[in-house]
mmCIF file of C-alpha atoms in Angstrom:
data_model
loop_
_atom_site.group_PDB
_atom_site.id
_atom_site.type_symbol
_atom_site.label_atom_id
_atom_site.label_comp_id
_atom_site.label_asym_id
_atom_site.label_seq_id
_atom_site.Cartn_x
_atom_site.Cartn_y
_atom_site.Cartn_z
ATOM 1 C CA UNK A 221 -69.746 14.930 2.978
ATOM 2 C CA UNK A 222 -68.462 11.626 1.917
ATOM 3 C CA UNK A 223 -65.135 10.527 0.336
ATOM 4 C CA UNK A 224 -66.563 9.847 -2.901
ATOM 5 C CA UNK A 225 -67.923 13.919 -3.221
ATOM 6 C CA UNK A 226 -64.565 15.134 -1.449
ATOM 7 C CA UNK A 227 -63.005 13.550 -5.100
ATOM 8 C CA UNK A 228 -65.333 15.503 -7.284
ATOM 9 C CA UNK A 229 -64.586 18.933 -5.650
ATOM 10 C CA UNK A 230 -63.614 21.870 -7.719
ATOM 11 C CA UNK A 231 -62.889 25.245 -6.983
ATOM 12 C CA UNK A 232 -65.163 28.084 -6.579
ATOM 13 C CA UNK A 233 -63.085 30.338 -9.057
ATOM 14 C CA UNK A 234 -64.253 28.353 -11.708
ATOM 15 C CA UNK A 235 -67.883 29.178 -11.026
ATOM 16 C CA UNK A 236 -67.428 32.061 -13.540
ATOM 17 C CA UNK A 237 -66.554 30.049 -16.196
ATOM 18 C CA UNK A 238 -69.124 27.646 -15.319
ATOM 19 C CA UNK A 239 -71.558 30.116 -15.051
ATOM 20 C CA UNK A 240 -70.881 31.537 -18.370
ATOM 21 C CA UNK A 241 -70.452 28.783 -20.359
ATOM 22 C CA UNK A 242 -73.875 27.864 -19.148
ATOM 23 C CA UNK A 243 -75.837 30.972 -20.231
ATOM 24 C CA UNK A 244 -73.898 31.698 -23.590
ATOM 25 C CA UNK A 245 -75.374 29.080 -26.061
ATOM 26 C CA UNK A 246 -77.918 28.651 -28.669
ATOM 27 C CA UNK A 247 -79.564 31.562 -28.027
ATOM 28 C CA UNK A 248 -76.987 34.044 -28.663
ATOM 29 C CA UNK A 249 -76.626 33.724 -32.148
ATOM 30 C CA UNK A 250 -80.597 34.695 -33.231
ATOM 31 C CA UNK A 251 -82.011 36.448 -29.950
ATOM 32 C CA UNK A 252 -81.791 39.986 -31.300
ATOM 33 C CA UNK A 253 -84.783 39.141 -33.856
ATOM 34 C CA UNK A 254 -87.225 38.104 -30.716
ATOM 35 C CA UNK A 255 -86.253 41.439 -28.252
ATOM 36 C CA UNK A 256 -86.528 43.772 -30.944
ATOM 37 C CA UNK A 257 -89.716 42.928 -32.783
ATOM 38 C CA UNK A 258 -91.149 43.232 -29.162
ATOM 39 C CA UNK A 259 -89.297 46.801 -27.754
ATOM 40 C CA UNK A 260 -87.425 48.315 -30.448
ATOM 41 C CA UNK A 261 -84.836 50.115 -30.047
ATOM 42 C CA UNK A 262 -84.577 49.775 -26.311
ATOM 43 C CA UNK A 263 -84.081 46.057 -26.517
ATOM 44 C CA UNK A 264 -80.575 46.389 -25.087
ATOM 45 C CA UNK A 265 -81.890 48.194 -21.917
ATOM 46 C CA UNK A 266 -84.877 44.962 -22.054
ATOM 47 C CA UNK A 267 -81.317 42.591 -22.139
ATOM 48 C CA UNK A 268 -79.590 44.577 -18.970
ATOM 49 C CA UNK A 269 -83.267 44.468 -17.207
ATOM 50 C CA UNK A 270 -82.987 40.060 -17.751
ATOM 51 C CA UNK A 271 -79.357 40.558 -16.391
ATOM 52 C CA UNK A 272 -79.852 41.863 -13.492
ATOM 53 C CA UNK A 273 -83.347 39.797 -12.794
ATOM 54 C CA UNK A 274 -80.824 37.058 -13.478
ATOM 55 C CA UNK A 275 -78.603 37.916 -10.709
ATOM 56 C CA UNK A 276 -81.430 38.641 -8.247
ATOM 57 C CA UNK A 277 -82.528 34.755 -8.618
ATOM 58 C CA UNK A 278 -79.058 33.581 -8.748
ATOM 59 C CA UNK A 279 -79.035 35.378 -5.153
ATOM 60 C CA UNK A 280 -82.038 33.378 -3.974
ATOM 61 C CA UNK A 281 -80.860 30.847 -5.019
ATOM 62 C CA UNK A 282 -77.273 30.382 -3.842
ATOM 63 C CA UNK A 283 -78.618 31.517 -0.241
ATOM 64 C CA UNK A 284 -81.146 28.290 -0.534
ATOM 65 C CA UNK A 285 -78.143 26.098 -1.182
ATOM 66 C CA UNK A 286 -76.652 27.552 1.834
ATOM 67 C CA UNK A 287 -79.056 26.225 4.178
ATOM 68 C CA UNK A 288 -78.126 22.994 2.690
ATOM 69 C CA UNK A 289 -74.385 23.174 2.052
ATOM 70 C CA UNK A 290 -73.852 19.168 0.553
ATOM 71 C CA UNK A 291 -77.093 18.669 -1.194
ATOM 72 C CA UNK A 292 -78.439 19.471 -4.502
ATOM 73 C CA UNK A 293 -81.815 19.888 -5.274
ATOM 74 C CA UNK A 294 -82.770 16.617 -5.877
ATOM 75 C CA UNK A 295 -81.859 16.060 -2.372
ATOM 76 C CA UNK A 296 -83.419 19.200 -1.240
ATOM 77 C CA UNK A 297 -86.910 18.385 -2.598
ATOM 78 C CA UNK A 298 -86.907 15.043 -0.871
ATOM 79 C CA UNK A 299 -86.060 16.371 2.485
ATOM 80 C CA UNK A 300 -88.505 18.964 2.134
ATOM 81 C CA UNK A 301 -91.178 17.990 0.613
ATOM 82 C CA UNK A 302 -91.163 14.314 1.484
ATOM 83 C CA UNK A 303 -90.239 11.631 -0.883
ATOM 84 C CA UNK A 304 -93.550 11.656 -3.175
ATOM 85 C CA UNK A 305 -94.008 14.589 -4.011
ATOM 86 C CA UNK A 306 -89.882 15.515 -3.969
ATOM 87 C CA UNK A 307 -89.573 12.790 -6.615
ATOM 88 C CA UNK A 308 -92.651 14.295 -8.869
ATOM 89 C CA UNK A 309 -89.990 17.629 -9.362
ATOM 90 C CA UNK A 310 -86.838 15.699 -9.698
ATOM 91 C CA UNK A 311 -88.980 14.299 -12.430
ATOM 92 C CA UNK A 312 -89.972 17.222 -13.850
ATOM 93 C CA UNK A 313 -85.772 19.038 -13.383
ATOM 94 C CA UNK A 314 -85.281 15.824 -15.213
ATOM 95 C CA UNK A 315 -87.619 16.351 -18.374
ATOM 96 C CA UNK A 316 -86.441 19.626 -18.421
ATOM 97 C CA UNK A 317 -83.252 18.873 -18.832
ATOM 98 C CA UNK A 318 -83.896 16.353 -21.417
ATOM 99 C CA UNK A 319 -86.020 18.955 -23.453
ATOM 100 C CA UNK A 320 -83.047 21.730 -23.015
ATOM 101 C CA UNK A 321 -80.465 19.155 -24.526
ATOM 102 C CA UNK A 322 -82.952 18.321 -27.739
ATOM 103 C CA UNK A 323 -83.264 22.106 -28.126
ATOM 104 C CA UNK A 324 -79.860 23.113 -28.030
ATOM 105 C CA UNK A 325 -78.702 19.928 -29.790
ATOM 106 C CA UNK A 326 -81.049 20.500 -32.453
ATOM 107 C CA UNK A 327 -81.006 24.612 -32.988
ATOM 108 C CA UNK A 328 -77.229 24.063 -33.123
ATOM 109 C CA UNK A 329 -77.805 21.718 -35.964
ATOM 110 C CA UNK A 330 -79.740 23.797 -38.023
ATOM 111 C CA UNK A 331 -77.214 26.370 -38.122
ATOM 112 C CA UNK A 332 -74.613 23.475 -39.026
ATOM 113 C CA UNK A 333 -77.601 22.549 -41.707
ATOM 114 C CA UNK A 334 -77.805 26.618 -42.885
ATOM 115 C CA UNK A 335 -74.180 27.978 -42.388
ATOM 116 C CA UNK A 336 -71.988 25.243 -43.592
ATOM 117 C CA UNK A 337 -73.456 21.716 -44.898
ATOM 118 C CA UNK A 338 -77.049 21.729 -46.663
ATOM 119 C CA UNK A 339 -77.321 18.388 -47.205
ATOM 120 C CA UNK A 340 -75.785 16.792 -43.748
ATOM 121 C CA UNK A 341 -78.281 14.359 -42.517
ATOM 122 C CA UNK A 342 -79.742 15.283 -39.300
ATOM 123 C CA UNK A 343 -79.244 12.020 -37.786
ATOM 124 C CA UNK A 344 -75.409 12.109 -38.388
ATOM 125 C CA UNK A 345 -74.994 15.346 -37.289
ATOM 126 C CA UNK A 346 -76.989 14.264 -33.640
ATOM 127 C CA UNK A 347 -74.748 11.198 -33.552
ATOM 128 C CA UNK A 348 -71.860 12.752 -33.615
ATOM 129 C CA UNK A 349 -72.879 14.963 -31.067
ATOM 130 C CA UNK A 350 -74.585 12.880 -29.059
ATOM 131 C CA UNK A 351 -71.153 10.629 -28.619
ATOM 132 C CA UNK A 352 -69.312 14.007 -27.994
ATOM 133 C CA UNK A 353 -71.171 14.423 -24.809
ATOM 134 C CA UNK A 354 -71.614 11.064 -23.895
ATOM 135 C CA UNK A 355 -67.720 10.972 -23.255
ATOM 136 C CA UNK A 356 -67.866 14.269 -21.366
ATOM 137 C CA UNK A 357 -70.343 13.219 -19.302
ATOM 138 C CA UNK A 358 -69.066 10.100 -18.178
ATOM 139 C CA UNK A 359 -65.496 11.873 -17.312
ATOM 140 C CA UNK A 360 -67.503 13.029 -14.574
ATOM 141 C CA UNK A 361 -68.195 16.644 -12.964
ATOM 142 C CA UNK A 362 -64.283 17.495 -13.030
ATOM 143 C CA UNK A 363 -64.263 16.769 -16.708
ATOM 144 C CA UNK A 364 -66.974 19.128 -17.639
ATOM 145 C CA UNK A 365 -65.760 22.070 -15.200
ATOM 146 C CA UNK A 366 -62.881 21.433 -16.909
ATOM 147 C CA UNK A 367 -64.392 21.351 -20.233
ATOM 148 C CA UNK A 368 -65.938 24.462 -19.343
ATOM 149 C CA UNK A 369 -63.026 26.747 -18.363
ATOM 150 C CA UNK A 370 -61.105 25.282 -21.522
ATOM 151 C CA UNK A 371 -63.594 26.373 -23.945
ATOM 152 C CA UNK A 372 -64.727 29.560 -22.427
ATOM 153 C CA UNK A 373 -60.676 30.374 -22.682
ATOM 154 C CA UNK A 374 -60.722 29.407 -26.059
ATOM 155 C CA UNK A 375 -63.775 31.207 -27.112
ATOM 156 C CA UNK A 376 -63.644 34.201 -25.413
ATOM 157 C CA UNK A 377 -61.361 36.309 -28.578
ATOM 158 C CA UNK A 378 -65.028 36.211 -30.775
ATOM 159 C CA UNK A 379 -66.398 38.861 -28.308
ATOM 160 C CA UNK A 380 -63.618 41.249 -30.250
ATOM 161 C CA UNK A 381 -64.827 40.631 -33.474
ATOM 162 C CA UNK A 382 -67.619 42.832 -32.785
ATOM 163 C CA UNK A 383 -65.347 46.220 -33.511
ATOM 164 C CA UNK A 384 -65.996 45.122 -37.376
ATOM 165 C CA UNK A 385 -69.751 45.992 -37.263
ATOM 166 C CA UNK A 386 -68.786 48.549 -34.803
ATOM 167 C CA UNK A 387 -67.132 50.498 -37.627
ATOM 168 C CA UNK A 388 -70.009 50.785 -39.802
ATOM 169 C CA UNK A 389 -72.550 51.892 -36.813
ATOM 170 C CA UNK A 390 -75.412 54.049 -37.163
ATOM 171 C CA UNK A 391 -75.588 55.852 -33.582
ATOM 172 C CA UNK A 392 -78.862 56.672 -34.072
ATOM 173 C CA UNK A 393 -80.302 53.487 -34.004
ATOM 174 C CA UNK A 394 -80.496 53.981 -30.713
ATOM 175 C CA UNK A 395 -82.300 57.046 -30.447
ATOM 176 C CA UNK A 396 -84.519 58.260 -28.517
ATOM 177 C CA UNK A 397 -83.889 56.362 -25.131
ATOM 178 C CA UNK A 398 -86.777 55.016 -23.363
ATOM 179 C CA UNK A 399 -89.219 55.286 -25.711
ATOM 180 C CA UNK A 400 -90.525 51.484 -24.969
ATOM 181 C CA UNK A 401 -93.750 51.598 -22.504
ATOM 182 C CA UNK A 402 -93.351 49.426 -19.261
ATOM 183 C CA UNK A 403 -95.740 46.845 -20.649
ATOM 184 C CA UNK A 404 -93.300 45.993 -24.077
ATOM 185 C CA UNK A 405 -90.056 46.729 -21.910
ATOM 186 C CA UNK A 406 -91.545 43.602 -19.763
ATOM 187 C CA UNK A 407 -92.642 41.412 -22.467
ATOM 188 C CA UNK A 408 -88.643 42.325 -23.872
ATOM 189 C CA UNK A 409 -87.884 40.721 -20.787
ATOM 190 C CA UNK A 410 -89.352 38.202 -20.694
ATOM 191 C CA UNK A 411 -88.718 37.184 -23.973
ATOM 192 C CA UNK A 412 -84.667 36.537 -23.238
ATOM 193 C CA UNK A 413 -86.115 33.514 -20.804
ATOM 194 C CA UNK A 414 -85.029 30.830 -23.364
ATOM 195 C CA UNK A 415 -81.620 32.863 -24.301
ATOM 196 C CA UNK A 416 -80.803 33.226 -20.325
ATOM 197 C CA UNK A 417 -81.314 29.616 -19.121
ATOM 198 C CA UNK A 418 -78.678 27.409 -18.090
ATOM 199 C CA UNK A 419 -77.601 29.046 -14.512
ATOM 200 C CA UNK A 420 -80.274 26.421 -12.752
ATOM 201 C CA UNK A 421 -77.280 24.195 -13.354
ATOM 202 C CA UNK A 422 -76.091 25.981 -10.161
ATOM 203 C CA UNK A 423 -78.421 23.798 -7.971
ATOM 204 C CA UNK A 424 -76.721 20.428 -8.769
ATOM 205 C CA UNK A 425 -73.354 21.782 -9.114
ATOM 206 C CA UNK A 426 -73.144 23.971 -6.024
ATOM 207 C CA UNK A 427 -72.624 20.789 -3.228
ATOM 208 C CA UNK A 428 -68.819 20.010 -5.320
ATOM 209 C CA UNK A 429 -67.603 23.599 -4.743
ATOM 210 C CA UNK A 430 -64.862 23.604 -2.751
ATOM 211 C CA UNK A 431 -65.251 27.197 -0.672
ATOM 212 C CA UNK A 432 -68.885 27.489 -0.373
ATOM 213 C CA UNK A 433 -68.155 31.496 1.068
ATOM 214 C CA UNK A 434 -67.129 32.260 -2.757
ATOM 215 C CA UNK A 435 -69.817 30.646 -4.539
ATOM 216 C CA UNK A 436 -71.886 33.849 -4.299
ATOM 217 C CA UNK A 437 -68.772 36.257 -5.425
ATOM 218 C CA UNK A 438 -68.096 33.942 -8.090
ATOM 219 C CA UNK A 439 -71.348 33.343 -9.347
ATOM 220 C CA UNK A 440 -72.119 36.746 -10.130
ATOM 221 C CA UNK A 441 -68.650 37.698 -11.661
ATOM 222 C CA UNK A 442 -69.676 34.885 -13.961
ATOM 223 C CA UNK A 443 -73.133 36.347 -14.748
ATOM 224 C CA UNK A 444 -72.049 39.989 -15.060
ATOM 225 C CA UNK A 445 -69.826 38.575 -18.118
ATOM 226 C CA UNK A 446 -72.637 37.158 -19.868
ATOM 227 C CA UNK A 447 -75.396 39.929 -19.235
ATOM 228 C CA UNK A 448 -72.516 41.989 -20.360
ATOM 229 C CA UNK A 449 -71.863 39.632 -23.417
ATOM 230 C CA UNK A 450 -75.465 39.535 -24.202
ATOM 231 C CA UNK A 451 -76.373 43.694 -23.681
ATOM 232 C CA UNK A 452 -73.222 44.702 -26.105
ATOM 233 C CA UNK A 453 -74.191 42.369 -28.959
ATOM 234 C CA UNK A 454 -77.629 43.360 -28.979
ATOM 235 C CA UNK A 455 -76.552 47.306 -29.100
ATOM 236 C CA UNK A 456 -73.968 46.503 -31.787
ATOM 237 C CA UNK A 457 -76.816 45.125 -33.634
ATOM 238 C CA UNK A 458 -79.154 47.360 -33.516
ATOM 239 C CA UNK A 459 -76.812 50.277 -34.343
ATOM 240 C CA UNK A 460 -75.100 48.166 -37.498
ATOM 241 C CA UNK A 461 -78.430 46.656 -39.036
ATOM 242 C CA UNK A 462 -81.564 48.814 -39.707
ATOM 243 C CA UNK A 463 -85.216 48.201 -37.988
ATOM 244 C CA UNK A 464 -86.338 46.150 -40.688
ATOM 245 C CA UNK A 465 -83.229 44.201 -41.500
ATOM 246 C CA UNK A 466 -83.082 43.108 -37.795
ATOM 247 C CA UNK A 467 -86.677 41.609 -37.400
ATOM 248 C CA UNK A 468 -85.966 39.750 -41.218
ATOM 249 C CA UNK A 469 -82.412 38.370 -39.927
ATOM 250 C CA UNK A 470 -82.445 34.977 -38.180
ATOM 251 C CA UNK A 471 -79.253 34.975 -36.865
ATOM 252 C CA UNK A 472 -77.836 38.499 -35.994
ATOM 253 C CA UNK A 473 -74.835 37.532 -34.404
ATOM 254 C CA UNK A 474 -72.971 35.249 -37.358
ATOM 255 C CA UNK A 475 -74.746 37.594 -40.182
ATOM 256 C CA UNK A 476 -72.543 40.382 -38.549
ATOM 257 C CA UNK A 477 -69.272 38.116 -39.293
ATOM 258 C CA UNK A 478 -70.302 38.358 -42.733
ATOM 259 C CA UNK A 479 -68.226 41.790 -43.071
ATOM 260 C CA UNK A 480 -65.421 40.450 -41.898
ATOM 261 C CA UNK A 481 -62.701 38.951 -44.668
ATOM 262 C CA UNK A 482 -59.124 38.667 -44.457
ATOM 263 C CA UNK A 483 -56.470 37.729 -47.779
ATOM 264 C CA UNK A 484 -56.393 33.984 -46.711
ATOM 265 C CA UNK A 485 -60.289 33.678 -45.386
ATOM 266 C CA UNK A 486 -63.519 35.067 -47.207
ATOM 267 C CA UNK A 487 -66.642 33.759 -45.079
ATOM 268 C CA UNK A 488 -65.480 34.180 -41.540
ATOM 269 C CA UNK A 489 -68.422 33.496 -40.547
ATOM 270 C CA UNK A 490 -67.472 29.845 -41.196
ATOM 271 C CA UNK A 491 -65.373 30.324 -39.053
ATOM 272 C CA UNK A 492 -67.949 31.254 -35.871
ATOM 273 C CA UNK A 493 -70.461 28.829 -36.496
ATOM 274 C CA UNK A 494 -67.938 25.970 -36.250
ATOM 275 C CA UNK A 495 -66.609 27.304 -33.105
ATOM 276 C CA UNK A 496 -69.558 27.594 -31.938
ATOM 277 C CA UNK A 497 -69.524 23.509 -30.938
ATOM 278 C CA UNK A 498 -66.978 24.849 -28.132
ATOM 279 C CA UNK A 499 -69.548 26.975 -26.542
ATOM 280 C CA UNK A 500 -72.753 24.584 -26.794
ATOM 281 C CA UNK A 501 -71.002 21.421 -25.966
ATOM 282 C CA UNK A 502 -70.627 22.305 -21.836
ATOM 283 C CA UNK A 503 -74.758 23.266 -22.131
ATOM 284 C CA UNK A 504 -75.494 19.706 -23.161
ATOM 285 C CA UNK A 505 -72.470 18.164 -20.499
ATOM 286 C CA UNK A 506 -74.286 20.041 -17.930
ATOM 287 C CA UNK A 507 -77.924 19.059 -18.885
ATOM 288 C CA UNK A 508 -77.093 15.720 -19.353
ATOM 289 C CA UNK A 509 -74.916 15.062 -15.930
ATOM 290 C CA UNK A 510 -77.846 16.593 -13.609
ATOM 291 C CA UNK A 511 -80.685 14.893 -15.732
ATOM 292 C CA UNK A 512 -79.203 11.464 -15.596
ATOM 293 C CA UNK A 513 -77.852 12.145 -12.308
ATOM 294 C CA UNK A 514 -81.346 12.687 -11.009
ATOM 295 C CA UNK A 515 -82.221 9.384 -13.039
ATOM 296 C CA UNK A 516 -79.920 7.799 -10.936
ATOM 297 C CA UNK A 517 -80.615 8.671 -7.562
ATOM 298 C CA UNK A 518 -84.916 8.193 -8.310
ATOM 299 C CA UNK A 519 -84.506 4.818 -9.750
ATOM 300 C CA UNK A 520 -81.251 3.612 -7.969
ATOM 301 C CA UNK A 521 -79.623 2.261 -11.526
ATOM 302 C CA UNK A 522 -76.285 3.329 -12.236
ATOM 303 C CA UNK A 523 -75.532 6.695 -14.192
ATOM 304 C CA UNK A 524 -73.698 5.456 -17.309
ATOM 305 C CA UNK A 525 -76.484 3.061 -18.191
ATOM 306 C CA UNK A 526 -79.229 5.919 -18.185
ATOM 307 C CA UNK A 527 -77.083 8.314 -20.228
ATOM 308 C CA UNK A 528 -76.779 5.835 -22.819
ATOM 309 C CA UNK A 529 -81.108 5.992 -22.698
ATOM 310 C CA UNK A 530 -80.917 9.490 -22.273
ATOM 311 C CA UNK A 531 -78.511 10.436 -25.354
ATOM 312 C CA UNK A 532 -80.554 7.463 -27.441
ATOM 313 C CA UNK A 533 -83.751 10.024 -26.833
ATOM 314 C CA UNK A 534 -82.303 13.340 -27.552
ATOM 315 C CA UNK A 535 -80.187 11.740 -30.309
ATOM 316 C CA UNK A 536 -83.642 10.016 -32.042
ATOM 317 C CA UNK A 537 -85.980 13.269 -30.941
ATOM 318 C CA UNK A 538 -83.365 15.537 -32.670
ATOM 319 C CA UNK A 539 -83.695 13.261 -36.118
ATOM 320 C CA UNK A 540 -87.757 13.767 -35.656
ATOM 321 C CA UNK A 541 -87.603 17.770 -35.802
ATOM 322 C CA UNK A 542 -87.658 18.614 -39.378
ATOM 323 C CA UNK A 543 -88.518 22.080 -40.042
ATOM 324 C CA UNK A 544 -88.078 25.477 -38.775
ATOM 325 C CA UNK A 545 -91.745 25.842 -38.036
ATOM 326 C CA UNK A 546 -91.305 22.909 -35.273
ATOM 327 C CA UNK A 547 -88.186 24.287 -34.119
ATOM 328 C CA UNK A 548 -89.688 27.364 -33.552
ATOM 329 C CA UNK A 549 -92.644 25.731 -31.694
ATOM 330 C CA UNK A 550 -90.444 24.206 -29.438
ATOM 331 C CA UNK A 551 -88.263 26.975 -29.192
ATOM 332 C CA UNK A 552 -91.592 29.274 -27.650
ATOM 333 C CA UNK A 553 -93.070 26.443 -25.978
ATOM 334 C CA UNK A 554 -89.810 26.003 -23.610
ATOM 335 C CA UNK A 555 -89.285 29.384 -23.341
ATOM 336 C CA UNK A 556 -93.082 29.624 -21.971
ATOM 337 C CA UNK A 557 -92.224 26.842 -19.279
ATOM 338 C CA UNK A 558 -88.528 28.063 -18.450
ATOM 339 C CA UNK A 559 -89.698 31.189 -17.222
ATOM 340 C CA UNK A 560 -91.621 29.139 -14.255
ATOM 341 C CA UNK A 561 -88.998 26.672 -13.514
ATOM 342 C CA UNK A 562 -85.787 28.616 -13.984
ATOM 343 C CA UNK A 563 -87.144 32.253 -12.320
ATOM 344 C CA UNK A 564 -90.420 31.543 -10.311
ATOM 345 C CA UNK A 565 -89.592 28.324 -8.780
ATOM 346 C CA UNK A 566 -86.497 29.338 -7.277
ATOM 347 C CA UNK A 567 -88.107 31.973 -5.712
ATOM 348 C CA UNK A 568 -91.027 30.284 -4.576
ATOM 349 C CA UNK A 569 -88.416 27.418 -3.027
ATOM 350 C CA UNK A 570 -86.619 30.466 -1.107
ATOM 351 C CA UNK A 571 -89.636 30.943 1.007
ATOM 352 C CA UNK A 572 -90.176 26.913 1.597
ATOM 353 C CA UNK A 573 -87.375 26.705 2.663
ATOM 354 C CA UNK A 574 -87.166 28.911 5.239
ATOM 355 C CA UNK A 575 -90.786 27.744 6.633
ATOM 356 C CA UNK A 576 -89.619 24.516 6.503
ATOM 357 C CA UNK A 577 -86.474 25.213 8.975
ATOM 358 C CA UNK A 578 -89.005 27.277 10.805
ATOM 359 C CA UNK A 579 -91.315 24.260 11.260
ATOM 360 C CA UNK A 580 -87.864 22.429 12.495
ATOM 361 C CA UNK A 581 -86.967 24.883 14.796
ATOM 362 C CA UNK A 582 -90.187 25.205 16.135
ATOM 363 C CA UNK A 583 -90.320 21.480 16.756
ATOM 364 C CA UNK A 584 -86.982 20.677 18.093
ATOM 365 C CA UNK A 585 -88.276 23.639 21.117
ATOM 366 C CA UNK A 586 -91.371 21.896 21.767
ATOM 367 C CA UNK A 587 -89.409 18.600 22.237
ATOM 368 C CA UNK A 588 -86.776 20.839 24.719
ATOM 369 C CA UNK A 589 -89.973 22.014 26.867
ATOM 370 C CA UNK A 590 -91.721 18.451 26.874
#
C-alpha cells in the first residue's frame, strides 16, 4: 500500500454509517407507491426479502475484495480481465455513476420544486447543489466518510417521527399474511432495486479501511439499519394510509409528516424535506469520488479537473429533465439496469475471481515442475 493511501485510511467502524448513508436516499421518500401496487399488503415482507438479498451480495462481495485487499474494482477488472476489456467496465461503473448522481440530484429537486418552492428554477437549484458536492468531493475520501457519519448522526431522530402515524394505525392493513403469490412477492423485490442501490460504493471504498477483518461485521451492522429503516416505514404506511390512498400518494414518507404540528410549527413536513439535503448529499459525494476517480486512473488526468466536467454534466442534464413523466422514465430505466450491475455482476465477479486465482495457481505449479 503506498504512503499516499496509508493518508486516506479510515476506520472500519464507520462502515455503518457509510453503508447507510449510502442506501437511505431518494428512494425512501416515494418507494411505498412502487412495492405496493405490485404485492399489496405484504410489501413489507417484499422490503425484508431485498434486505436480506442485500446482505447476501454485500457478502460476495466483501469476500471478492478480500482476495484483493488494496485494490478497488477498477483495479480489479484490469488485473483480471486484462486492460481492454477491464477499462470497457470501469467505463460502464463510471456512466453509472454519472446516471445515479443526475437521478438523485434531480428526484431530490423535484421534491424541493413540490414541497417547498414552485417556482425555483431547476438550474439554480442543480447549481447549488452541484457546488455543494464539488467541495465535498475534492476534501477527499476522509471528508465524505466524515460527511457521512456527521449527517447520519444528525438525521437519524426522523426515524422517531414515525410514532405520529403510528397512533392513528389501522392493524388490519396488514391482514392476512402471505397472501402475495411467489411470482408478485418477486417482482416486490425486485422493484426496491433503484431504492436499495448505493452499497456498490463498497468496491471503491473498501482498499482505505483501516482493519480489513471488520469490514464484513461492519458492513452488515450498517445494512441491517437500513433494511430495518426501510421494512418499518413501509409497515407504518401501509397500516396508517388505506390501499387506495397508498398507490395515489407519491411520496409516502413526507405525506405522513403532514399529521404532525406543534404551537410554533404547522407543516413539519417542511421541515423533512429540507433535511433531507443531509441524507442525499453523501449519495452524490460517493458517486461522484468513484466516477471521477475511475476517470482518473483510465485517462491519467488529474481528479479535480474531471469533476469539474463531471458536475458541468449532471448539473446541465439535471436542467434538461422537465417533467415527471421523464423522471419517471429514468427512474424505471435505471432501476432496470441496476439490478444487473449492483446484484448480478457482483455475483458473477465472485466466481471470476476465484477461476482466475485458480488459473494462477495452476500456473505458478506448472512453472515449479518445469
Amino acid at each position: 500500500m503506498s504512503k499516499t493511501q496509508q493518508t486516506y485510511m479510515y476506520s472500519s467502524f464507520l462502515l455503518m454509517f457509510i453503508i447507510h448513508d449510502a442506501l437511505v436516499g431518494v428512494g425512501l421518500p416515494g418507494y411505498q407507491r412502487i412495492v405496493f401496487g405490485i404485492v399489496g399488503h405484504d410489501a413489507w415482507i417484499a422490503v425484508l426479502i431485498a434486505g436480506i438479498v442485500t446482505q447476501l451480495v454485500v457478502w460476495l462481495m466483501i469476500r471478492t475484495l478480500a482476495k484483493f485487499p488494496n485494490k478497488d474494482l477498477y483495479e480489479i477488472h484490469l488485473l483480471v480481465y486484462g486492460k481492454s476489456l477491464g477499462n470497457v467496465l470501469n467505463l460502464i461503473y463510471i456512466v453509472y455513476f454519472l446516471f445515479a448522481t443526475i437521478i438523485v440530484m434531480r428526484n431530490y429537486i423535484e421534491m424541493i420544486q413540490v414541497w417547498l418552492f414552485p417556482n425555483a428554477p431547476q438550474w439554480v437549484l442543480s447549481l447549488l447543489i452541484t457546488s455543494i458536492v464539488f467541495y465535498g468531493v475534492n476534501g477527499g475520501i476522509r471528508t465524505i466518510v466524515g460527511a457521512c457519519f456527521a449527517f447520519v448522526t444528525l438525521t437519524v431522530w426522523l426515524i422517531f417521527l414515525l410514532y405520529f402515524p403510528l397512533r392513528y394505525a389501522d392493524w388490519t392493513g396488514v391482514l392476512p399474511l402471505l397472501e402475495t403469490d411467489l411470482k408478485h412477492l418477486s417482482k416486490g423485490v425486485l422493484s426496491m432495486s433503484f431504492t436499495m442501490t448505493g452499497f456498490e460504493i463498497l468496491y471503491f471504498i473498501y482498499p482505505y479501511a483501516r482493519d480489513k477483518s471488520k469490514v464484513q461485521r461492519y458492513s452488515q451492522i450498517g445494512l441491517m439499519s437500513v433494511t430495518l429503516v426501510y421494512t418499518t416505514v413501509m409497515f407504518v404506511s401501509i397500516v396508517f394510509f388505506s390501499g387506495g390512498e397508498l398507490l395515489k400518494t407519491d411520496w409516502a414518507t413526507f405525506t405522513m409528516l403532514k399529521i404532525i404540528k406543534f404551537p410554533f410549527l404547522e407543516r413539519f413536513e417542511y421541515i423533512g424535506v429540507s433535511l433531507w439535503l443531509l441524507v442525499i448529499v453523501p449519495n452524490l459525494l460517493m458517486y461522484s469520488w468513484a466516477a471521477t476517480k475511475g476517470l482518473k486512473r483510465t485517462f491519467l488526468w488529474k481528479q479535480k479537473y474531471w469533476l469539474y466536467l463531471f458536475m458541468g454534466v449532471a448539473c446541465i442534464a439535471c436542467s434538461f429533465i422537465d417533467s415527471r413523466i421523464q423522471i419517471n422514465q429514468i427512474n424505471d430505466f435505471f432501476a432496470k439496469w441496476a439490478v444487473y450491475i449492483v446484484y448480478v455482476y457482483p455475483v458473477f465477479l465472485f466466481g471470476i475471481v476465484h477461476i482466475y486465482f485458480w488459473r494462477q495457481k495452476k500456473k505458478s505449479q506448472t512453472e515449479v515442475n518445469e
